[in-house]
Amino acid sequence: MIKIYGSLVSRATRNLWALEELDLDYEHVSLDWAKQKNRSPEYLKINPAGKVPTLTDGNATLSESLGINLYLAQKYGQGGLWPDDDAGRARCVQWSFWAGAELEPLAYGRIREFLFKKEAGRDQALITDMAERTGPLLNLMTLSLAEHTYLAGETFTLADLNVACVVEYLERSNFDFSNWPKVESWYTNTYGRAANQKIQDQRAPIAAEMMKRLQG
Ligand SMILES: N[C@@H](CCC(=O)N[C@@H](CS)C(=O)NCC(=O)O)C(=O)O
């Protein structure tokens, strides 16, 4: 049985969404990183870095949320999350790397300011700088979405899922998408898919509790 480790307020939600899209049976082991459960000796045996998520499937033990999704899509999503055509598959890889290497540092840097600091303590110069550097990245998405309905072609694929999980950080930190309407409507359609909604409904009360703790 596939096992996914990581709480509903961690990047494990990216994998839970993919597992739901693929309609797979899995066990969710909800390790609360805020309580250091990701540092237990048992967990460090499968992920010595102590990070979540980790996925185990038979002999495969994998880390890196976006990489785990590449594995799931290739193994279980042929012709769906993992397209049949070479260009579509290459775009899934390209956009997944892009999400992790280009967008996530800016989007996560931004949401950290909103999650972990109260309004008065936020670094406004950093927030502005990150927003300025995010704009050209969203221009790239806009160009792609002018060519195809979705990022890898005309159907929803892993490219959309992996990128939407990172765009979520912008949306959750009130990023102003008015200059990027194509990105905004693509995000609304993509992130609002039923498979993700199921995970987000489970996550909402836990996230609200976490925000109360962090924001007081
Ligand atoms: N690039 C990694 C990041 C993993 C990561 O930083 N996970 C966070 C939770 S979302 C974590 O494990 N934090 C706890 C810690 O660093 O101790 C991925 O996408 O999986």
Coordinates of N, CA and C and ligand atoms in Angstrom, one line a residue:
M1 N 0.9 -1.2 0.0 CA 0.0 0.0 0.0 C 0.9 1.3 0.0
I2 N 0.5 2.2 -0.8 CA 1.2 3.5 -0.8 C 1.0 4.2 0.5
K3 N 2.2 4.7 1.1 CA 2.1 5.5 2.3 C 2.6 6.9 2.0
I4 N 1.9 7.9 2.5 CA 2.4 9.3 2.4 C 2.5 9.9 3.8
Y5 N 3.7 10.4 4.1 CA 4.0 10.9 5.4 C 4.0 12.5 5.3
G6 N 3.2 13.1 6.2 CA 3.2 14.6 6.2 C 1.8 15.0 6.6
S7 N 1.7 16.1 7.3 CA 0.4 16.6 7.8 C -0.3 17.3 6.7
L8 N -1.6 17.7 7.0 CA -2.4 18.4 6.1 C -2.0 19.9 6.0
V9 N -1.1 20.3 6.9 CA -0.5 21.7 6.7 C 0.9 21.6 6.4
S10 N 1.2 20.8 5.4 CA 2.6 20.6 4.8 C 2.4 20.4 3.3
R11 N 3.6 20.3 2.7 CA 3.6 20.0 1.3 C 3.0 18.6 0.9
A12 N 2.8 17.8 1.9 CA 2.1 16.5 1.7 C 0.8 16.7 1.0
T13 N 0.1 17.9 1.1 CA -1.2 18.1 0.5 C -1.0 18.0 -1.0
R14 N 0.2 18.3 -1.5 CA 0.4 18.2 -3.0 C 0.3 16.8 -3.5
N15 N 0.8 15.9 -2.6 CA 0.8 14.5 -3.0 C -0.6 13.9 -2.7
L16 N -1.3 14.4 -1.7 CA -2.6 13.9 -1.4 C -3.5 14.2 -2.6
W17 N -3.4 15.4 -3.1 CA -4.2 15.9 -4.2 C -3.9 14.9 -5.4
A18 N -2.6 14.6 -5.7 CA -2.3 13.8 -6.8 C -2.9 12.4 -6.6
L19 N -2.8 11.9 -5.4 CA -3.3 10.5 -5.1 C -4.8 10.5 -5.3
E20 N -5.5 11.6 -4.9 CA -6.9 11.6 -5.2 C -7.2 11.7 -6.6
E21 N -6.5 12.5 -7.4 CA -6.7 12.6 -8.8 C -6.6 11.2 -9.5
L22 N -5.6 10.5 -9.0 CA -5.4 9.1 -9.6 C -6.3 8.1 -9.0
D23 N -7.1 8.4 -8.0 CA -8.0 7.5 -7.4 C -7.3 6.3 -6.8
L24 N -6.2 6.5 -6.2 CA -5.4 5.4 -5.7 C -5.8 5.1 -4.2
D25 N -5.6 3.9 -3.7 CA -5.7 3.6 -2.3 C -4.4 4.0 -1.7
Y26 N -4.4 4.6 -0.5 CA -3.2 5.0 0.1 C -3.4 5.1 1.6
E27 N -2.3 5.1 2.4 CA -2.4 5.4 3.8 C -1.8 6.8 4.1
H28 N -2.5 7.6 4.8 CA -1.9 8.9 5.1 C -1.4 8.9 6.5
V29 N -0.1 9.1 6.7 CA 0.5 9.1 8.0 C 0.8 10.6 8.3
S30 N -0.1 11.2 9.2 CA 0.0 12.6 9.4 C 1.0 13.0 10.4
L31 N 2.2 13.3 10.0 CA 3.3 13.7 10.9 C 3.2 15.2 11.2
D32 N 3.0 15.6 12.4 CA 2.9 17.0 12.7 C 4.3 17.6 12.9
W33 N 4.8 18.4 11.8 CA 6.1 18.9 11.9 C 6.2 20.0 13.0
A34 N 5.1 20.6 13.3 CA 5.1 21.7 14.4 C 5.4 21.0 15.7
K35 N 5.1 19.7 15.8 CA 5.4 19.0 17.1 C 6.6 18.1 16.9
Q36 N 7.4 18.4 15.9 CA 8.7 17.7 15.7 C 8.5 16.2 15.4
K37 N 7.3 15.8 15.0 CA 7.1 14.3 14.7 C 8.0 13.9 13.6
N38 N 8.4 14.8 12.7 CA 9.3 14.5 11.6 C 10.7 14.3 12.0
R39 N 11.0 14.4 13.3 CA 12.4 14.2 13.8 C 12.4 12.9 14.7
S40 N 11.4 12.1 14.7 CA 11.4 10.8 15.4 C 12.4 9.9 14.8
P41 N 13.1 9.0 15.6 CA 14.1 8.1 15.1 C 13.5 7.2 13.9
E42 N 12.2 6.8 14.1 CA 11.6 6.0 13.0 C 11.5 6.7 11.7
Y43 N 11.0 8.0 11.8 CA 10.9 8.7 10.6 C 12.2 9.1 9.9
L44 N 13.2 9.4 10.8 CA 14.5 9.7 10.2 C 15.2 8.5 9.5
K45 N 14.7 7.3 9.8 CA 15.2 6.2 9.0 C 14.8 6.2 7.6
I46 N 13.6 6.8 7.3 CA 13.1 6.8 5.9 C 13.4 8.2 5.3
N47 N 13.6 9.2 6.1 CA 14.0 10.5 5.5 C 14.9 11.2 6.5
P48 N 16.2 10.9 6.4 CA 17.2 11.5 7.4 C 17.2 13.0 7.4
A49 N 16.7 13.6 6.4 CA 16.7 15.1 6.4 C 15.5 15.6 7.4
G50 N 14.6 14.7 7.7 CA 13.6 15.1 8.6 C 12.5 15.9 8.0
K51 N 12.5 15.9 6.6 CA 11.5 16.8 5.9 C 10.3 15.9 5.6
V52 N 9.1 16.6 5.5 CA 8.0 15.9 4.9 C 7.6 16.7 3.6
P53 N 7.0 16.0 2.6 CA 6.5 14.7 2.6 C 7.6 13.6 2.2
T54 N 7.3 12.4 2.6 CA 8.0 11.2 2.0 C 6.9 10.2 1.6
L55 N 7.2 9.6 0.5 CA 6.2 8.6 0.0 C 6.9 7.2 -0.1
T56 N 6.2 6.2 0.4 CA 6.8 4.8 0.1 C 5.7 4.0 -0.7
D57 N 6.3 3.3 -1.6 CA 5.4 2.5 -2.5 C 6.2 1.3 -2.9
G58 N 5.9 0.1 -2.3 CA 6.7 -1.1 -2.5 C 8.2 -0.8 -2.1
N59 N 9.1 -1.0 -3.0 CA 10.5 -0.7 -2.7 C 10.9 0.7 -2.9
A60 N 10.0 1.6 -3.4 CA 10.4 3.0 -3.6 C 10.1 3.8 -2.4
T61 N 11.2 4.6 -2.0 CA 11.0 5.6 -1.0 C 11.5 6.9 -1.6
L62 N 10.6 7.9 -1.6 CA 10.8 9.1 -2.3 C 10.5 10.3 -1.5
S63 N 11.4 11.4 -1.7 CA 11.1 12.6 -1.1 C 10.9 13.7 -2.2
E64 N 10.7 14.9 -1.8 CA 10.5 16.1 -2.7 C 9.1 16.0 -3.2
S65 N 8.2 16.8 -2.7 CA 6.8 16.8 -3.1 C 6.5 16.8 -4.6
L66 N 7.2 17.6 -5.3 CA 6.9 17.7 -6.8 C 7.5 16.5 -7.5
G67 N 8.6 16.0 -7.0 CA 9.2 14.8 -7.6 C 8.4 13.5 -7.3
I68 N 7.8 13.5 -6.1 CA 6.9 12.4 -5.7 C 5.7 12.4 -6.7
N69 N 5.2 13.6 -7.0 CA 4.1 13.6 -8.0 C 4.5 13.2 -9.4
L70 N 5.7 13.5 -9.8 CA 6.2 13.0 -11.1 C 6.2 11.5 -11.1
Y71 N 6.6 10.9 -10.0 CA 6.6 9.4 -9.9 C 5.2 8.9 -10.0
L72 N 4.3 9.5 -9.2 CA 2.9 9.0 -9.2 C 2.3 9.1 -10.6
A73 N 2.5 10.2 -11.2 CA 1.9 10.5 -12.5 C 2.4 9.5 -13.5
Q74 N 3.7 9.3 -13.5 CA 4.3 8.3 -14.5 C 3.9 6.9 -14.3
K75 N 3.8 6.5 -13.0 CA 3.5 5.1 -12.7 C 2.0 4.8 -12.8
Y76 N 1.2 5.8 -12.4 CA -0.3 5.5 -12.3 C -1.2 6.4 -13.2
G77 N -0.6 7.4 -13.9 CA -1.4 8.4 -14.6 C -1.2 8.5 -16.1
Q78 N -0.7 7.3 -16.7 CA -0.4 7.3 -18.1 C -1.7 7.8 -18.9
G79 N -1.5 8.8 -19.8 CA -2.6 9.2 -20.6 C -3.5 10.2 -19.9
G80 N -3.2 10.5 -18.6 CA -4.0 11.4 -17.9 C -3.1 12.5 -17.3
L81 N -2.8 12.3 -16.0 CA -1.9 13.3 -15.4 C -0.5 13.3 -16.1
W82 N -0.2 12.1 -16.7 CA 1.1 11.9 -17.4 C 0.7 11.8 -18.9
P83 N 0.9 12.8 -19.7 CA 0.4 12.8 -21.1 C 1.0 11.7 -22.0
D84 N 0.3 11.4 -23.1 CA 0.8 10.4 -24.0 C 1.9 10.9 -24.9
D85 N 1.9 12.2 -25.2 CA 2.8 12.8 -26.2 C 4.1 13.3 -25.5
D86 N 5.2 13.2 -26.3 CA 6.5 13.6 -25.8 C 6.6 15.0 -25.3
A87 N 6.0 15.9 -26.1 CA 6.0 17.3 -25.7 C 5.3 17.6 -24.4
G88 N 4.1 16.9 -24.3 CA 3.3 17.0 -23.1 C 4.1 16.5 -21.8
R89 N 4.8 15.4 -22.0 CA 5.5 14.8 -20.9 C 6.7 15.8 -20.5
A90 N 7.4 16.3 -21.6 CA 8.5 17.2 -21.3 C 8.0 18.5 -20.6
R91 N 6.8 18.9 -21.0 CA 6.3 20.1 -20.3 C 6.0 19.8 -18.9
C92 N 5.5 18.6 -18.5 CA 5.3 18.3 -17.1 C 6.6 18.4 -16.3
V93 N 7.6 17.9 -16.9 CA 8.9 18.0 -16.2 C 9.4 19.4 -16.1
Q94 N 9.3 20.1 -17.3 CA 9.8 21.5 -17.3 C 9.0 22.4 -16.3
W95 N 7.7 22.2 -16.2 CA 6.9 23.1 -15.3 C 7.1 22.7 -13.9
S96 N 7.4 21.4 -13.6 CA 7.6 21.0 -12.2 C 9.0 21.5 -11.7
F97 N 10.0 21.5 -12.6 CA 11.3 22.1 -12.2 C 11.1 23.6 -12.0
W98 N 10.4 24.2 -12.9 CA 10.2 25.6 -12.8 C 9.4 26.0 -11.5
A99 N 8.4 25.2 -11.2 CA 7.6 25.5 -10.0 C 8.6 25.4 -8.7
G100 N 9.4 24.4 -8.7 CA 10.3 24.2 -7.5 C 11.5 25.2 -7.5
A101 N 12.0 25.4 -8.7 CA 13.3 26.2 -8.7 C 13.1 27.7 -8.9
E102 N 12.1 28.1 -9.6 CA 11.9 29.5 -10.0 C 10.8 30.1 -9.1
L103 N 9.6 29.5 -9.1 CA 8.5 30.2 -8.4 C 8.5 30.0 -6.9
E104 N 8.8 28.8 -6.5 CA 8.6 28.5 -5.1 C 9.5 29.4 -4.2
P105 N 10.8 29.6 -4.5 CA 11.5 30.5 -3.6 C 10.9 31.9 -3.4
L106 N 10.3 32.4 -4.4 CA 9.6 33.7 -4.3 C 8.3 33.6 -3.6
A107 N 7.5 32.6 -4.0 CA 6.2 32.5 -3.4 C 6.2 32.0 -2.0
Y108 N 7.2 31.2 -1.7 CA 7.3 30.7 -0.3 C 7.9 31.8 0.6
G109 N 8.9 32.5 0.0 CA 9.4 33.7 0.8 C 8.3 34.7 1.1
R110 N 7.4 34.8 0.2 CA 6.3 35.8 0.4 C 5.3 35.2 1.5
I111 N 4.9 34.0 1.4 CA 3.9 33.5 2.3 C 4.5 33.4 3.7
R112 N 5.8 33.1 3.8 CA 6.4 33.1 5.2 C 6.1 34.4 5.9
E113 N 6.3 35.5 5.2 CA 6.0 36.8 5.8 C 4.6 36.9 6.3
F114 N 3.7 36.3 5.6 CA 2.2 36.4 5.9 C 1.9 35.4 7.0
L115 N 2.5 34.2 7.0 CA 2.1 33.2 7.9 C 2.7 33.4 9.3
F116 N 4.0 33.7 9.2 CA 4.8 33.6 10.5 C 5.0 35.0 11.2
K117 N 4.5 36.0 10.5 CA 4.7 37.4 11.1 C 3.4 38.1 11.2
K118 N 3.2 38.9 12.2 CA 2.0 39.7 12.3 C 2.2 40.9 11.3
E119 N 1.1 41.5 10.9 CA 1.1 42.5 9.9 C 2.2 43.6 10.1
A120 N 2.2 44.0 11.4 CA 3.2 45.2 11.7 C 4.6 44.7 11.5
G121 N 4.9 43.5 11.6 CA 6.3 43.0 11.6 C 6.8 42.5 10.2
R122 N 5.9 42.6 9.2 CA 6.2 42.1 7.9 C 7.2 43.0 7.2
D123 N 8.1 42.4 6.4 CA 9.2 43.1 5.7 C 8.5 43.6 4.4
Q124 N 8.0 44.8 4.3 CA 7.3 45.3 3.2 C 8.2 45.4 1.9
A125 N 9.5 45.8 2.2 CA 10.4 45.9 1.1 C 10.7 44.5 0.4
L126 N 10.8 43.5 1.3 CA 11.0 42.1 0.7 C 9.7 41.7 0.0
I127 N 8.6 42.0 0.5 CA 7.3 41.6 -0.1 C 7.2 42.2 -1.5
T128 N 7.6 43.5 -1.6 CA 7.5 44.3 -2.9 C 8.5 43.7 -3.9
D129 N 9.7 43.5 -3.4 CA 10.8 42.9 -4.3 C 10.4 41.6 -4.8
M130 N 9.8 40.7 -3.9 CA 9.4 39.4 -4.4 C 8.3 39.5 -5.4
A131 N 7.3 40.4 -5.1 CA 6.2 40.6 -6.1 C 6.7 41.0 -7.4
E132 N 7.7 41.9 -7.4 CA 8.3 42.4 -8.7 C 9.0 41.3 -9.5
R133 N 9.6 40.4 -8.7 CA 10.4 39.3 -9.4 C 9.4 38.2 -9.8
T134 N 8.2 38.1 -9.2 CA 7.3 37.1 -9.6 C 6.6 37.5 -10.9
G135 N 6.4 38.8 -11.2 CA 5.7 39.2 -12.4 C 6.2 38.5 -13.6
P136 N 7.5 38.6 -14.0 CA 7.9 37.9 -15.2 C 7.6 36.4 -15.3
L137 N 7.6 35.8 -14.1 CA 7.3 34.4 -14.1 C 5.9 34.1 -14.5
L138 N 5.0 35.0 -14.0 CA 3.6 34.9 -14.4 C 3.4 35.3 -15.8
N139 N 4.3 36.1 -16.4 CA 4.2 36.4 -17.8 C 4.5 35.2 -18.6
L140 N 5.4 34.4 -18.1 CA 5.7 33.1 -18.8 C 4.5 32.2 -18.8
M141 N 3.9 32.1 -17.7 CA 2.7 31.2 -17.6 C 1.6 31.7 -18.5
T142 N 1.5 33.1 -18.6 CA 0.4 33.7 -19.4 C 0.7 33.3 -20.9
L143 N 1.9 33.4 -21.3 CA 2.3 33.0 -22.7 C 1.8 31.6 -23.0
S144 N 2.2 30.7 -22.1 CA 1.8 29.3 -22.3 C 0.3 29.1 -22.3
L145 N -0.4 29.8 -21.4 CA -1.8 29.6 -21.3 C -2.6 30.3 -22.5
A146 N -1.8 31.2 -23.2 CA -2.4 31.8 -24.4 C -2.4 30.7 -25.6
E147 N -1.4 29.8 -25.5 CA -1.2 28.8 -26.5 C -2.1 27.6 -26.3
H148 N -2.2 27.2 -25.0 CA -3.0 26.0 -24.6 C -3.9 26.3 -23.5
T149 N -4.9 25.5 -23.3 CA -5.9 25.7 -22.2 C -5.1 25.4 -20.9
Y150 N -4.3 24.4 -20.9 CA -3.5 24.0 -19.7 C -2.0 24.1 -20.0
L151 N -1.2 23.9 -19.0 CA 0.2 24.2 -19.1 C 0.9 23.2 -20.1
A152 N 0.5 22.0 -20.1 CA 1.2 21.0 -21.0 C 0.4 20.7 -22.3
G153 N -0.8 21.4 -22.5 CA -1.6 21.1 -23.6 C -3.0 21.4 -23.4
E154 N -3.9 20.6 -24.0 CA -5.3 20.9 -23.9 C -6.1 20.2 -22.8
T155 N -5.3 19.4 -22.0 CA -6.0 18.7 -20.9 C -5.2 19.0 -19.6
F156 N -5.9 18.8 -18.5 CA -5.2 19.0 -17.2 C -4.2 17.8 -17.0
T157 N -3.0 18.2 -16.6 CA -1.9 17.2 -16.3 C -1.2 17.6 -15.0
L158 N -0.1 16.8 -14.8 CA 0.7 17.0 -13.7 C 1.3 18.4 -13.7
A159 N 1.6 19.0 -14.9 CA 2.2 20.3 -14.9 C 1.3 21.3 -14.2
D160 N 0.0 21.2 -14.4 CA -1.0 22.1 -13.8 C -1.0 21.9 -12.3
L161 N -1.1 20.6 -11.9 CA -1.2 20.2 -10.5 C 0.0 20.8 -9.7
N162 N 1.2 20.5 -10.2 CA 2.4 20.9 -9.5 C 2.6 22.4 -9.4
V163 N 2.3 23.1 -10.5 CA 2.4 24.5 -10.5 C 1.3 25.2 -9.6
A164 N 0.1 24.7 -9.7 CA -1.0 25.3 -8.9 C -0.7 25.2 -7.4
C165 N 0.0 24.1 -7.0 CA 0.4 23.9 -5.6 C 1.3 25.1 -5.1
V166 N 2.1 25.6 -6.0 CA 3.0 26.7 -5.6 C 2.3 28.0 -5.8
V167 N 1.5 28.2 -6.9 CA 0.7 29.4 -7.1 C -0.2 29.7 -5.8
E168 N -0.6 28.6 -5.2 CA -1.4 28.7 -4.0 C -0.8 29.6 -2.9
Y169 N 0.5 29.5 -2.8 CA 1.2 30.4 -1.8 C 0.9 31.9 -2.1
L170 N 0.9 32.2 -3.4 CA 0.6 33.6 -3.8 C -0.8 33.9 -3.4
E171 N -1.7 33.0 -3.8 CA -3.2 33.3 -3.6 C -3.5 33.4 -2.1
R172 N -2.8 32.6 -1.3 CA -3.1 32.6 0.2 C -2.5 33.8 0.8
S173 N -1.5 34.5 0.1 CA -0.9 35.7 0.7 C -1.4 36.9 0.0
N174 N -2.6 36.8 -0.5 CA -3.3 38.0 -1.2 C -2.5 38.7 -2.3
F175 N -1.8 37.9 -3.1 CA -1.1 38.4 -4.2 C -2.1 39.0 -5.2
D176 N -1.8 40.2 -5.8 CA -2.7 40.8 -6.7 C -2.5 40.3 -8.1
F177 N -3.4 39.5 -8.6 CA -3.3 38.8 -9.9 C -3.9 39.6 -11.0
S178 N -4.3 40.9 -10.8 CA -5.0 41.6 -11.8 C -4.3 41.8 -13.1
N179 N -3.0 41.8 -13.1 CA -2.2 41.9 -14.4 C -2.1 40.5 -15.1
W180 N -2.5 39.5 -14.4 CA -2.4 38.1 -15.0 C -3.7 37.3 -14.9
P181 N -4.7 37.9 -15.6 CA -6.1 37.2 -15.5 C -6.1 35.8 -16.0
K182 N -5.3 35.5 -17.0 CA -5.3 34.1 -17.5 C -4.8 33.1 -16.4
V183 N -3.7 33.6 -15.7 CA -3.2 32.8 -14.6 C -4.2 32.6 -13.5
E184 N -4.9 33.7 -13.2 CA -5.9 33.7 -12.1 C -7.0 32.7 -12.5
S185 N -7.6 32.8 -13.7 CA -8.7 31.9 -14.0 C -8.2 30.4 -14.2
W186 N -7.0 30.2 -14.7 CA -6.4 28.9 -14.8 C -6.3 28.3 -13.3
Y187 N -5.8 29.2 -12.4 CA -5.6 28.7 -11.0 C -7.0 28.3 -10.4
T188 N -8.0 29.2 -10.6 CA -9.3 28.9 -10.0 C -9.8 27.6 -10.4
N189 N -9.7 27.3 -11.8 CA -10.2 26.1 -12.3 C -9.4 24.9 -11.8
T190 N -8.1 25.1 -11.8 CA -7.2 23.9 -11.4 C -7.3 23.6 -10.0
Y191 N -7.1 24.6 -9.1 CA -7.0 24.4 -7.7 C -8.4 24.0 -7.1
G192 N -9.4 24.4 -7.9 CA -10.8 24.0 -7.4 C -11.3 22.7 -7.8
R193 N -10.4 21.9 -8.4 CA -10.9 20.5 -8.9 C -11.4 19.7 -7.7
A194 N -12.3 18.8 -7.9 CA -13.0 18.0 -6.9 C -11.9 17.3 -6.0
A195 N -10.9 16.7 -6.7 CA -9.9 15.9 -6.0 C -9.2 16.7 -4.9
N196 N -8.9 18.0 -5.3 CA -8.2 18.8 -4.4 C -9.1 19.4 -3.3
Q197 N -10.3 19.7 -3.7 CA -11.3 20.2 -2.8 C -11.5 19.2 -1.6
K198 N -11.5 17.9 -1.9 CA -11.6 16.9 -0.8 C -10.5 17.1 0.2
I199 N -9.2 17.3 -0.3 CA -8.1 17.5 0.6 C -8.2 18.8 1.3
Q200 N -8.6 19.9 0.6 CA -8.7 21.2 1.2 C -9.7 21.3 2.3
D201 N -10.8 20.5 2.1 CA -11.9 20.5 3.1 C -11.4 19.8 4.4
Q202 N -10.5 18.8 4.3 CA -9.9 18.2 5.5 C -8.9 19.1 6.1
R203 N -8.2 19.9 5.3 CA -7.1 20.7 5.7 C -7.6 22.0 6.5
A204 N -8.8 22.5 6.0 CA -9.3 23.8 6.5 C -9.3 24.0 8.0
P205 N -9.9 23.1 8.8 CA -9.9 23.3 10.2 C -8.5 23.3 10.9
I206 N -7.7 22.4 10.3 CA -6.3 22.3 10.9 C -5.5 23.6 10.5
A207 N -5.7 24.1 9.3 CA -5.0 25.3 8.9 C -5.5 26.5 9.8
A208 N -6.8 26.5 10.0 CA -7.4 27.6 10.8 C -6.8 27.6 12.2
E209 N -6.7 26.4 12.8 CA -6.1 26.2 14.1 C -4.6 26.7 14.1
M210 N -3.9 26.3 13.1 CA -2.5 26.7 13.0 C -2.4 28.3 12.9
M211 N -3.2 28.9 12.1 CA -3.2 30.3 11.9 C -3.5 31.0 13.2
K212 N -4.4 30.4 14.0 CA -4.7 31.1 15.3 C -3.5 31.0 16.2
R213 N -2.8 29.9 16.1 CA -1.6 29.8 17.0 C -0.5 30.7 16.5
L214 N -0.4 30.9 15.2 CA 0.7 31.7 14.7 C 0.4 33.2 14.8
Q215 N -0.8 33.5 14.5 CA -1.2 35.0 14.4 C -1.8 35.5 15.7
G216 N -2.2 34.6 16.6 CA -2.7 35.0 17.9 C -4.1 35.5 17.9
Ligands
LIG1 N1 11.4 20.9 -1.3 C1 10.8 20.0 -0.3 C2 10.5 20.9 0.9 C3 10.1 20.0 2.1 C4 9.9 20.9 3.4 O1 10.6 21.8 3.7 N2 8.9 20.5 4.1 C5 8.6 21.1 5.3 C6 7.0 21.1 5.6 S1 6.1 21.7 4.3 C7 9.2 20.5 6.5 O2 9.5 19.3 6.5 N3 9.5 21.3 7.5 C8 10.0 20.7 8.8 C9 11.5 20.9 9.0 O3 12.2 21.4 8.1 O4 11.9 20.5 10.1 C10 9.5 19.4 -0.9 O5 8.9 20.0 -1.8 O6 9.1 18.3 -0.4

